[in-house]
Amino acid sequence: QVHLVESGGGLVQPGGSLRLSCAASGIIFALKAMNWYRQAPGKQRELVAGITSSGSTNYADSVKGRFTISRDNAKNTVYLQMNSLNNEDTAVYYCNTRQRDLDYWGKGTLVTVSS
């Protein structure tokens, strides 16, 4: 059974940083692409960043140069380092992976950027 658990969200001031973590179980983590999505109030869920099993990464234009996705296969964990946060980054952040044509999601972690 696939299980994804996000952590690391919270309240941060504009310009600040946070690091999100997603611990995965029930999958052969090293073989899986992992993604971070976010959903702001009143908006659709959007892809923020992704990392393949080989370590290739991709980012939404809105976060390029500010966010970094990484993975630690020994810990079955994917990270999202978020720097230079602004109000528009306020959202619930979700970890995602796909197995046997099914998408799996964590419950999300809330990031609030506010002064």
Short mmCIF file of C-alpha atoms in Angstrom, two decimals:
data_model
loop_
_atom_site.label_atom_id
_atom_site.label_comp_id
_atom_site.label_asym_id
_atom_site.label_seq_id
_atom_site.Cartn_x
_atom_site.Cartn_y
_atom_site.Cartn_z
CA GLN A 1 0.00 0.00 0.00
CA VAL A 2 1.45 3.33 -1.10
CA HIS A 3 1.74 5.88 1.68
CA LEU A 4 3.06 9.43 1.37
CA VAL A 5 3.49 11.72 4.37
CA GLU A 6 4.42 15.37 3.96
CA SER A 7 5.92 17.55 6.66
CA GLY A 8 7.69 20.87 7.08
CA GLY A 9 4.96 23.36 6.29
CA GLY A 10 4.21 26.38 8.41
CA LEU A 11 4.04 30.14 8.59
CA VAL A 12 6.92 32.08 7.09
CA GLN A 13 7.50 35.74 6.27
CA PRO A 14 7.94 36.92 2.69
CA GLY A 15 11.51 36.32 1.61
CA GLY A 16 11.90 33.41 3.98
CA SER A 17 12.62 29.75 3.40
CA LEU A 18 11.12 26.38 4.24
CA ARG A 19 12.05 22.80 3.46
CA LEU A 20 9.29 20.31 2.89
CA SER A 21 9.78 16.57 3.24
CA CYS A 22 7.77 13.64 1.93
CA ALA A 23 8.37 10.19 3.35
CA ALA A 24 7.23 7.36 1.10
CA SER A 25 6.44 3.72 1.78
CA GLY A 26 4.86 0.89 -0.16
CA ILE A 27 6.88 1.61 -3.30
CA ILE A 28 10.35 0.88 -4.59
CA PHE A 29 11.24 4.48 -4.00
CA ALA A 30 14.48 4.55 -5.96
CA LEU A 31 12.61 3.56 -9.13
CA LYS A 32 9.86 6.16 -8.86
CA ALA A 33 9.52 9.67 -10.16
CA MET A 34 8.30 11.94 -7.38
CA ASN A 35 6.47 15.23 -7.63
CA TRP A 36 5.40 18.17 -5.54
CA TYR A 37 2.08 19.86 -6.32
CA ARG A 38 0.35 22.74 -4.61
CA GLN A 39 -3.17 24.05 -4.37
CA ALA A 40 -3.88 27.62 -3.36
CA PRO A 41 -7.30 28.68 -2.07
CA GLY A 42 -9.78 28.88 -4.94
CA LYS A 43 -7.27 27.57 -7.49
CA GLN A 44 -6.57 24.29 -9.21
CA ARG A 45 -3.82 22.00 -8.06
CA GLU A 46 -0.63 22.68 -10.02
CA LEU A 47 2.67 20.90 -10.50
CA VAL A 48 5.49 22.68 -8.70
CA ALA A 49 8.46 20.37 -9.27
CA GLY A 50 9.30 16.83 -10.24
CA ILE A 51 12.31 14.55 -9.99
CA THR A 52 12.87 11.34 -11.92
CA SER A 53 14.42 8.15 -10.60
CA SER A 54 17.70 9.22 -12.24
CA GLY A 55 17.60 12.65 -10.62
CA SER A 56 16.46 14.82 -13.51
CA THR A 57 14.33 17.69 -12.33
CA ASN A 58 11.68 20.02 -13.72
CA TYR A 59 10.04 23.10 -12.26
CA ALA A 60 7.07 25.35 -12.81
CA ASP A 61 8.16 28.67 -14.25
CA SER A 62 6.84 30.46 -11.17
CA VAL A 63 9.33 28.69 -8.87
CA LYS A 64 12.41 28.29 -11.07
CA GLY A 65 15.49 29.64 -9.36
CA ARG A 66 13.76 29.69 -5.96
CA PHE A 67 12.75 26.09 -5.29
CA THR A 68 14.89 22.94 -5.41
CA ILE A 69 13.60 19.38 -5.42
CA SER A 70 15.86 16.58 -4.27
CA ARG A 71 15.64 13.00 -3.10
CA ASP A 72 17.36 10.68 -0.66
CA ASN A 73 16.77 7.11 -1.79
CA ALA A 74 18.32 5.71 1.39
CA LYS A 75 15.60 7.47 3.39
CA ASN A 76 12.75 7.03 0.88
CA THR A 77 12.26 10.78 1.11
CA VAL A 78 11.83 13.60 -1.36
CA TYR A 79 12.44 17.22 -0.38
CA LEU A 80 11.40 20.62 -1.61
CA GLN A 81 13.66 23.48 -0.57
CA MET A 82 11.77 26.74 -0.98
CA ASN A 83 13.61 30.05 -0.86
CA SER A 84 12.55 33.65 -1.44
CA LEU A 85 8.98 32.78 -0.63
CA ASN A 86 6.25 35.24 -1.49
CA ASN A 87 2.53 35.52 -0.77
CA GLU A 88 1.67 33.69 -3.99
CA ASP A 89 3.42 30.58 -2.69
CA THR A 90 0.77 30.20 0.00
CA ALA A 91 -0.88 26.84 -0.60
CA VAL A 92 -1.27 23.28 0.55
CA TYR A 93 1.69 21.32 -0.84
CA TYR A 94 1.17 17.70 -1.84
CA CYS A 95 3.59 14.90 -2.57
CA ASN A 96 2.69 12.68 -5.52
CA THR A 97 3.83 9.55 -7.26
CA ARG A 98 2.34 7.16 -9.76
CA GLN A 99 2.21 3.38 -9.64
CA ARG A 100 0.41 1.05 -12.03
CA ASP A 101 -1.27 4.01 -13.73
CA LEU A 102 -2.67 5.30 -10.46
CA ASP A 103 -1.77 8.60 -8.82
CA TYR A 104 -1.02 8.57 -5.11
CA TRP A 105 -1.14 11.64 -2.91
CA GLY A 106 -0.23 12.57 0.61
CA LYS A 107 -2.58 14.58 2.80
CA GLY A 108 -0.60 17.73 2.21
CA THR A 109 1.19 20.29 4.31
CA LEU A 110 0.12 23.93 4.55
CA VAL A 111 2.56 26.70 3.69
CA THR A 112 1.47 30.21 4.59
CA VAL A 113 3.58 33.17 3.53
CA SER A 114 2.56 36.27 5.42
CA SER A 115 4.03 39.18 7.31
#
